[in-house]
Coordinates of C-alpha atoms and ligand atoms in Angstrom, one line a residue:
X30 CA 85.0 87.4 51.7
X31 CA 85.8 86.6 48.0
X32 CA 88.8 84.5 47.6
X33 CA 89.9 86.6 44.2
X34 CA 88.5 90.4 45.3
X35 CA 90.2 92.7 43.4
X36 CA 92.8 90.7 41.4
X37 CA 92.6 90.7 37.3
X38 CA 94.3 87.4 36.0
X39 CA 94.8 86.3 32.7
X40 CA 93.3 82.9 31.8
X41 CA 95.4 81.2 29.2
X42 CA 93.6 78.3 27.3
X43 CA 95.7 75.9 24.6
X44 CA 94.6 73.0 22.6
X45 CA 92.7 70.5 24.1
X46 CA 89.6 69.0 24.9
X47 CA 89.6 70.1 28.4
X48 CA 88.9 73.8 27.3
X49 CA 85.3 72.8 27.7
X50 CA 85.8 73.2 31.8
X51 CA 87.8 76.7 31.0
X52 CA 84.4 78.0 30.8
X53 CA 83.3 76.4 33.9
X54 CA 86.6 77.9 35.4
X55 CA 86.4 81.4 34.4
X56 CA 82.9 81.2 36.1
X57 CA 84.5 79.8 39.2
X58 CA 87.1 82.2 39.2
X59 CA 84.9 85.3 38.9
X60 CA 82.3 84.1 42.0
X61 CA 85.1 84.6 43.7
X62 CA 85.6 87.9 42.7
X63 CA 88.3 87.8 40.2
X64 CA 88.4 89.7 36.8
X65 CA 89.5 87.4 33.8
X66 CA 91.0 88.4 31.0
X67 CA 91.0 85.3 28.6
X68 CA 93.8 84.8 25.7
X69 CA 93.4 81.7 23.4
X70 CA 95.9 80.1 21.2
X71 CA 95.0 79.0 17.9
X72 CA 94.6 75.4 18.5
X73 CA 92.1 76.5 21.8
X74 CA 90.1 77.8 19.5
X75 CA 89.2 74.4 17.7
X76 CA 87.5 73.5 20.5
X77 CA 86.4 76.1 22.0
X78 CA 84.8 79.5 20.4
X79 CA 86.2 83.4 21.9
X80 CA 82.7 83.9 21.9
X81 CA 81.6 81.7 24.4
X82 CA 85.1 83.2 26.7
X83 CA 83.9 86.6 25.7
X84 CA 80.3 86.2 26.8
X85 CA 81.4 84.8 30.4
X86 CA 84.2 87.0 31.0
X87 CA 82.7 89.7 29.7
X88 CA 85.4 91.5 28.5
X89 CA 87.4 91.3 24.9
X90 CA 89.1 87.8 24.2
X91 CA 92.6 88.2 23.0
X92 CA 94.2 85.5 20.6
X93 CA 96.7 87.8 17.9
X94 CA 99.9 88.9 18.9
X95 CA 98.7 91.8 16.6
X96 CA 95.8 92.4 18.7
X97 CA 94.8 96.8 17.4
X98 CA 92.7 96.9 20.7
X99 CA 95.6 97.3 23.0
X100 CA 97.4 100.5 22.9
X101 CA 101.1 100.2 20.6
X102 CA 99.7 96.6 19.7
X103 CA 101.9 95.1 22.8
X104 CA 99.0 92.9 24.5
X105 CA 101.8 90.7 24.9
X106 CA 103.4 93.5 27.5
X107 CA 99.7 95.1 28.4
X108 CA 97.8 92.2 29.6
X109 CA 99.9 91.1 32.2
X110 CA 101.0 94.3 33.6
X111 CA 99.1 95.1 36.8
X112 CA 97.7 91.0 36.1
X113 CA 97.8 88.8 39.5
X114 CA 99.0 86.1 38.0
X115 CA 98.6 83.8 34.8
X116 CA 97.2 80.7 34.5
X117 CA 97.2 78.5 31.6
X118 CA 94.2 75.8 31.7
X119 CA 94.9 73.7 30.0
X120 CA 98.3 73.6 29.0
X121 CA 98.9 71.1 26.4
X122 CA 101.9 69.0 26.4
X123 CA 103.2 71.7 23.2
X124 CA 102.9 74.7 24.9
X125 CA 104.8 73.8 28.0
X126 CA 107.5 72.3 25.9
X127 CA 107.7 76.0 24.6
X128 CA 107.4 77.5 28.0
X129 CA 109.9 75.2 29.2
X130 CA 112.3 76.7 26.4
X131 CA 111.1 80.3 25.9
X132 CA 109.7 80.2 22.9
X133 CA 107.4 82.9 21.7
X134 CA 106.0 82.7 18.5
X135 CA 101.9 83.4 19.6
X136 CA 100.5 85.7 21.9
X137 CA 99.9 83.5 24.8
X138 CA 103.6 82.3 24.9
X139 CA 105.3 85.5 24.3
X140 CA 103.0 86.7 26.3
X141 CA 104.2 84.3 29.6
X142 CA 107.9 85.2 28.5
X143 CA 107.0 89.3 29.0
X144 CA 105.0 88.6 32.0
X145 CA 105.9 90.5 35.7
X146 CA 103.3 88.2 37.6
X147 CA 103.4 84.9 39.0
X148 CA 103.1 81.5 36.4
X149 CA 100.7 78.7 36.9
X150 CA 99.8 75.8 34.4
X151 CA 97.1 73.0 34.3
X152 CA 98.5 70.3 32.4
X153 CA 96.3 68.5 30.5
X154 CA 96.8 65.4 27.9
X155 CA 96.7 61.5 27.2
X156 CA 98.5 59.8 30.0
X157 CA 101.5 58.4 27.3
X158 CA 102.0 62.1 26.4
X159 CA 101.9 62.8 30.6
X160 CA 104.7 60.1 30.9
X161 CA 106.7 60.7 28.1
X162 CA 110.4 62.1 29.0
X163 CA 110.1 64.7 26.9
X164 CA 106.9 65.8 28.7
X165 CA 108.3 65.5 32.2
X166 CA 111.6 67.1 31.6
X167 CA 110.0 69.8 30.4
X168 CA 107.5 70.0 33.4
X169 CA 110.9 69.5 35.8
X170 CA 112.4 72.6 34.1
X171 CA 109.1 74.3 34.5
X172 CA 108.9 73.7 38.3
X173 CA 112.7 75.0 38.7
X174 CA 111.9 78.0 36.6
X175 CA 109.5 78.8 39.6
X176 CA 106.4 77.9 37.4
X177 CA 103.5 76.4 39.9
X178 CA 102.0 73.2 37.7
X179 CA 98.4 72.4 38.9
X180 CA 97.6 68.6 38.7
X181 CA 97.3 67.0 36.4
X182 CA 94.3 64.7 37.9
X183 CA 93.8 61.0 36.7
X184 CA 91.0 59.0 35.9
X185 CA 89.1 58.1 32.8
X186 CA 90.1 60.6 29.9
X187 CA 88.2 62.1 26.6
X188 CA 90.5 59.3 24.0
X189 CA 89.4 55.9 26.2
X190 CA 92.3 55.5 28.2
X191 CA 92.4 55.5 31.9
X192 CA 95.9 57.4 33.6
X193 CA 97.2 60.9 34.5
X194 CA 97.1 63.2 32.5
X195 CA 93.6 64.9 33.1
X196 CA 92.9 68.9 33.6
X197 CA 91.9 69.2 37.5
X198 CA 88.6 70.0 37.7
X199 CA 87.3 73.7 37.9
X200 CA 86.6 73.9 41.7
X201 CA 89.8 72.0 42.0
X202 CA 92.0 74.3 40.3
X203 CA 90.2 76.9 42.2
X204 CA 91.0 76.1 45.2
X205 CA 95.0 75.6 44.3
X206 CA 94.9 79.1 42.5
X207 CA 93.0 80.5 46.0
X208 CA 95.8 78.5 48.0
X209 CA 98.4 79.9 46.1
X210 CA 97.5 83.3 47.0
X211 CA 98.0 82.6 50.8
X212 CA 100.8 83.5 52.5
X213 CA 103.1 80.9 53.2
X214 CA 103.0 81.0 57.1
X215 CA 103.2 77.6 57.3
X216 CA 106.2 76.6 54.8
X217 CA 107.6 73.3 55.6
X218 CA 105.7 72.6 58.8
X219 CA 103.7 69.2 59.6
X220 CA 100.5 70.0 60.8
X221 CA 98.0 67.3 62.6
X222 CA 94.4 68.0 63.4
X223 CA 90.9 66.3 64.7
X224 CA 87.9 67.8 63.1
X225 CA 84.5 66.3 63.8
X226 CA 82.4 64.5 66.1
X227 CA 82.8 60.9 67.6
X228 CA 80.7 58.4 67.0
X229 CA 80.2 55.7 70.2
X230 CA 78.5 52.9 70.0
X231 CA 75.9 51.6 71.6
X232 CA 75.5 48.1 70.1
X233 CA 76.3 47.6 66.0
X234 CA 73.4 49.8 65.2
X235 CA 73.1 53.0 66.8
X236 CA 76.0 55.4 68.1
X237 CA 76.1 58.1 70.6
X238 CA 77.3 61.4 68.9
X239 CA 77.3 65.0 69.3
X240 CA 76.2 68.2 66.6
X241 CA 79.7 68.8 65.6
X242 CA 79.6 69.3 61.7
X243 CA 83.0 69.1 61.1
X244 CA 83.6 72.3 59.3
X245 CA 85.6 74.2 61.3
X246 CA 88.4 71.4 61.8
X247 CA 88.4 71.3 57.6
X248 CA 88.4 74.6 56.9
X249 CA 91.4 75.0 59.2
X250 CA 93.3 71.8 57.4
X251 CA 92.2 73.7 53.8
X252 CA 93.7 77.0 55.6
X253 CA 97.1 75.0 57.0
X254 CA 97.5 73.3 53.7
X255 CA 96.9 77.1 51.8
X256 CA 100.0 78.2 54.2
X257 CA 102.4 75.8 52.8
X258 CA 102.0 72.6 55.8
X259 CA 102.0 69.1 54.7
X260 CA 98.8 68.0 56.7
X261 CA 97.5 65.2 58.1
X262 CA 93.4 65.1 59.9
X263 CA 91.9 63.1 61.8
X264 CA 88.1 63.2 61.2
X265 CA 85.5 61.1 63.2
X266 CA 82.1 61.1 60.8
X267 CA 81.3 64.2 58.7
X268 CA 79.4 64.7 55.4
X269 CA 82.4 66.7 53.9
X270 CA 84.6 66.4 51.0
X271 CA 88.4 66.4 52.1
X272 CA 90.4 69.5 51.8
X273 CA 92.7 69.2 48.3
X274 CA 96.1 67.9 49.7
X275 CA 95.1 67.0 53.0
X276 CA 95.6 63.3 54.1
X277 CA 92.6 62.3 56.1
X278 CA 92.3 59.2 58.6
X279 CA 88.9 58.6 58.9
X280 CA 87.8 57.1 62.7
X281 CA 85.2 56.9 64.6
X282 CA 85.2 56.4 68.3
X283 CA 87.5 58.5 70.9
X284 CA 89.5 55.5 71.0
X285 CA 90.3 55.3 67.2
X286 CA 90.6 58.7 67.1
X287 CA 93.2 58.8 69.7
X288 CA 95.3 55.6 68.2
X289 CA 95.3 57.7 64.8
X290 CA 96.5 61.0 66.6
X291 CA 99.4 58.8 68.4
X292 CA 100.4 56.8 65.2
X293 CA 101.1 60.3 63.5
X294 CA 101.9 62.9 66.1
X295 CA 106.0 62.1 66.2
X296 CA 106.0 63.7 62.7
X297 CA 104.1 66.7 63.9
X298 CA 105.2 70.3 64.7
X299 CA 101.9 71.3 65.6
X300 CA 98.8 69.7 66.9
X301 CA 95.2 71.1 66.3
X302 CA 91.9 69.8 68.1
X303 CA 89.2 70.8 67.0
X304 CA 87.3 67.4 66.7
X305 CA 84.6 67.3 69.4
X306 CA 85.5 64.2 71.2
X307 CA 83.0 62.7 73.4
X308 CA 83.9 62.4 77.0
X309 CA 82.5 59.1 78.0
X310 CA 81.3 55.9 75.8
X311 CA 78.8 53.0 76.7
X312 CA 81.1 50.5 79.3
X313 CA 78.4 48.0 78.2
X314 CA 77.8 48.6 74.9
X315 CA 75.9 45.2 73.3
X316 CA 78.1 42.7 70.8
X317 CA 74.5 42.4 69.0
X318 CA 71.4 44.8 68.3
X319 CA 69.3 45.6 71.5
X320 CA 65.5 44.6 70.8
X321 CA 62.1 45.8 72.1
X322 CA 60.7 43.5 74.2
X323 CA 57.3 43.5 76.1
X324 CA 58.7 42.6 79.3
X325 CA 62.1 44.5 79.7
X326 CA 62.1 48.2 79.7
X327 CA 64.5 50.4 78.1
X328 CA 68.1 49.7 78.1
X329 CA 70.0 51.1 80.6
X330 CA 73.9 52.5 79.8
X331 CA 76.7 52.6 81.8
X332 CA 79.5 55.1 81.0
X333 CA 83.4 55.2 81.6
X334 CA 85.6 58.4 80.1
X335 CA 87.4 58.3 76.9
X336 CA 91.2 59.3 76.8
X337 CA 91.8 63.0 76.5
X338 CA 93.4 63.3 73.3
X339 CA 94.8 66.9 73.6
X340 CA 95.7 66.2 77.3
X341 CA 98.1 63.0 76.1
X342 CA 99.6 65.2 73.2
X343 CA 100.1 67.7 75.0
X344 CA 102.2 66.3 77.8
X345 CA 104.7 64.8 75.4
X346 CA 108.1 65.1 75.9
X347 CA 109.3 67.0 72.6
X348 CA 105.3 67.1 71.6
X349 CA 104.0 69.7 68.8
X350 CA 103.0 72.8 69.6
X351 CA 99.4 72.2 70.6
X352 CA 96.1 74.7 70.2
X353 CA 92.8 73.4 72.0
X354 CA 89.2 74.4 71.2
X355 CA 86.3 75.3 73.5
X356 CA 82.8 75.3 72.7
X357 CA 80.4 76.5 75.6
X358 CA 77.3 77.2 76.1
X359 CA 78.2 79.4 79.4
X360 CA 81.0 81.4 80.9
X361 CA 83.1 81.1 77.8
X362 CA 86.1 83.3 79.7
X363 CA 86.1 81.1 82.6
X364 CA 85.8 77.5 81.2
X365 CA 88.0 78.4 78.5
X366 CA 91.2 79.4 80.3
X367 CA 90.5 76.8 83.1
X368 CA 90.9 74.2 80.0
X369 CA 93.9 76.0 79.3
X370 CA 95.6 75.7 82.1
X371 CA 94.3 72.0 83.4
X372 CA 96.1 70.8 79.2
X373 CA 98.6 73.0 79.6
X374 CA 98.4 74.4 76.4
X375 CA 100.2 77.9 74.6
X376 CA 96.7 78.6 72.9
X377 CA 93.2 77.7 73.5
X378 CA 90.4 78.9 71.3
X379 CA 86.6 79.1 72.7
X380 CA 83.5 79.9 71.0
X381 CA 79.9 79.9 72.0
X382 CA 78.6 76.4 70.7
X383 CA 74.8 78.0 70.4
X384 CA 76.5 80.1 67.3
X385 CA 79.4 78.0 65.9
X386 CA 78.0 74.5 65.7
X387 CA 77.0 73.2 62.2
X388 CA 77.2 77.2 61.4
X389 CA 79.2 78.8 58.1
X390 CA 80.0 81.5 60.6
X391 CA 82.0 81.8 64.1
X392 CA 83.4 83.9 66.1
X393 CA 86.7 83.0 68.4
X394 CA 88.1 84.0 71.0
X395 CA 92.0 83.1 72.0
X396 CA 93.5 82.6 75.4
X397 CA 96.9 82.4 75.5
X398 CA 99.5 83.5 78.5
X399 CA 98.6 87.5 77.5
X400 CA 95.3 86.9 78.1
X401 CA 91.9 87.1 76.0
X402 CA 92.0 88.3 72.6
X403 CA 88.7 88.4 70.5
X404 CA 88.3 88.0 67.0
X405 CA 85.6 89.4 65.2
X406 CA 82.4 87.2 63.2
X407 CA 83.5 85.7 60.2
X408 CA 83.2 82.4 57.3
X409 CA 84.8 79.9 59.3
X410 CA 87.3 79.8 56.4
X411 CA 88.2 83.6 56.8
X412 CA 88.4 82.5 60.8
X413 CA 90.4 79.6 60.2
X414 CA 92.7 81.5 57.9
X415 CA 93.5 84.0 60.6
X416 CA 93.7 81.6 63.2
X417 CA 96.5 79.7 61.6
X418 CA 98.3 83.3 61.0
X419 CA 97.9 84.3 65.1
X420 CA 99.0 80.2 65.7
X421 CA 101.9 80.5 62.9
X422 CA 102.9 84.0 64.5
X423 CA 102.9 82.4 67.8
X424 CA 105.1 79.2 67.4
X425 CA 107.2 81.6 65.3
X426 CA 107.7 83.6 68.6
X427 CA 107.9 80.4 71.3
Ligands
C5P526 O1 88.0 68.7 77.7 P1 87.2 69.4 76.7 O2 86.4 68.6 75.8 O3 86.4 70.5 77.3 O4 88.3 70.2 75.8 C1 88.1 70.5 74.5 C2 89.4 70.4 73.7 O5 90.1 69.1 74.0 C3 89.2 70.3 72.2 O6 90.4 70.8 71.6 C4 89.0 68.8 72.0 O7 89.4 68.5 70.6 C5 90.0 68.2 72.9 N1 89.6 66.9 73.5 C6 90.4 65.8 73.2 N2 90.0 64.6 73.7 C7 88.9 64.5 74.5 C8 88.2 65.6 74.8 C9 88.5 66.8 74.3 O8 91.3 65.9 72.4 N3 88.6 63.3 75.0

């Protein structure tokens, strides 16, 4: 599903070098199904042309208060009405100043100061005009007015110097604009998860590992984080790029894994395990790379079990509230509540591993004390989305 089906925002740019990624953005913004309307102050416009806005978007740029296009000249009223939200990228360090004191003497400002729609603004500037007081008051004042401020990033910045201050990038910005779309299920909960496979060795060289990709665990920390939790995951090796505003603990055997979980789980109200831990690692795994000889054969491993993350977590006195995953290959109904019952857990959630692992796609079933309760096929973002409304719905209820 598009993240932005159906909603029309109004993409605000102001003077700065980092209109060049507005472009990017509106592009971003409209994959995901949104409909931009763009409004340009007059110091956007030095760097960056309405035709090039006009051409993406596809539809008129707006930049004069006395704009004859819009019915009773009022863009400053029409635009926003019926508008999702607004979101000025960038905002320069003068416009928020005039935001943060309700001036109106342009179309984009007076334009904020008539709007009926939810506020966002991507800061962007040198970092001395980022730290200045004057600057951060103002972004303070902004924050209490209710105004969401994206970023700013940091790192290396179009003057030389090195600091905050930086526009997020596009998908960045995205992906906080997406968030804050999601409701706020989550609001003030700590949320830990394992996403991933592990990784045990064999000697320094080579590992024994499973097919989990990873992606389901991270889509549901991206999903947790969307519904307002401060989250924390614990991923054994994947190839993917961390959720924005996730922490993640990188580990890789079921041992590490398991230290990481306990080191963090007395802060958590709910614990998520997704990561496909393996059951048992080498007992004689070798300090030093096994060779190839002639003479001997192959080596030959011995095995002993790993801890049982979940299982620990779960029998904690005054533990989080804990949610289990299943993959099978068989007798999904069967295994899955029998895994249920043996960790003692509120929620379980099973999937057929043929479909879900390394797929963009899944399809869950829950188990919980009132039974079986199947969701239909969907983006494992779209899954993990839901999932985290059914879990927040549930712990709401306990
Ligand atoms: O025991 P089994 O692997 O079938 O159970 C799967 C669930 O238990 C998953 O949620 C998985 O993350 C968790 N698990 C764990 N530690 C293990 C094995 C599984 O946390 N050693």
């Amino acid at each position: 599903m598009q993240d932005l089906a159906s909603k029309r925002i109004v993409l605000g740019l102001t003077g700065g070098i980092a209109c060049y990624k507005s472009a990017e953005l509106l592009r971003r913004m409209q994959d995901q199904g949104a409909t931009v309307d763009v409004v340009m102050t007059d110091a956007a416009r030095q760097f960056i042309t309405p035709v090039t806005m006009q051409a993406l978007s596809g539809r008129p740029v707006y930049a004069e208060a006395w704009d004859a296009r819009v019915p009773n000249n009022m863009a400053h009223i029409e635009l926003t009405r019926g508008a999702a939200a607004v979101l000025v990228a960038p905002a320069s360090a003068d416009f928020l100043a005039k935001l943060a004191h309700g001036m109106a003497d342009d179309l984009l400002s007076t334009l904020c100061l008539a709007r009926a729609c939810p506020l966002l603004v991507a800061p962007a500037m040198n970092r001395e005009m980022w730290a200045n007081p004057a600057v951060q008051r103002n972004v303070a004042q902004l924050r209490a007015d209710g105004v969401a401020v994206l970023g700013p990033g940091t790192g290396s910045q179009a003057c030389g110097e090195t600091g905050d201050g930086r526009m997020l990038e596009p998908h960045e910005l995205l992906e906080d604009l997406v968030a804050f779309f999601q409701p706020k299920v989550l609001a003030g909960r700590r949320v830990l998860l394992t996403a991933g496979p592990t990784a045990e060795p064999i000697d320094p060289v080579r590992v024994l590992s499973n097919r989990s990709s990873g992606k389901m665990g991270y889509a549901l920390a991206r999903a947790a984080r969307e519904a307002g939790a401060e989250v924390t995951l614990v991923s054994g090796p994947t190839a993917l790029p961390a959720p924005r505003g996730v922490a993640v603990l990188p580990v890789g055997t079921a041992h590490q894994m398991r230290d990481a979980v306990m080191a963090n789980v007395r802060d958590a109200d709910l614990f998520i395990a997704v990561a496909a831990v393996a059951d048992w690692r080498a007992r004689n795994a070798s300090t030093q790379k096994l060779k190839k000889t002639a003479d001997s054969g192959p080596p030959v491993l011995e095995f002993e079990a790993n801890p049982d993350i979940l299982a620990e977590v779960a029998a904690l006195p005054d533990g989080p509230w804990c949610v289990g995953f299943a993959a099978e290959t068989e007798n999904l109904d069967a295994y899955a509540e029998a895994k249920r019952r043996r960790k003692r857990l509120p929620l379980l959630v099973g999937n057929l591993a043929q479909a879900a692992m390394e797929a963009d796609a899944t399809e869950l079933v829950l188990y919980d004390d009132a039974g079986r309760h199947a969701l239909p096929a969907m983006a494992k973002l779209d899954a993990a989305r839901r999932l985290i409304a059914e879990i927040a719905d549930r712990m709401e209820r306990a």
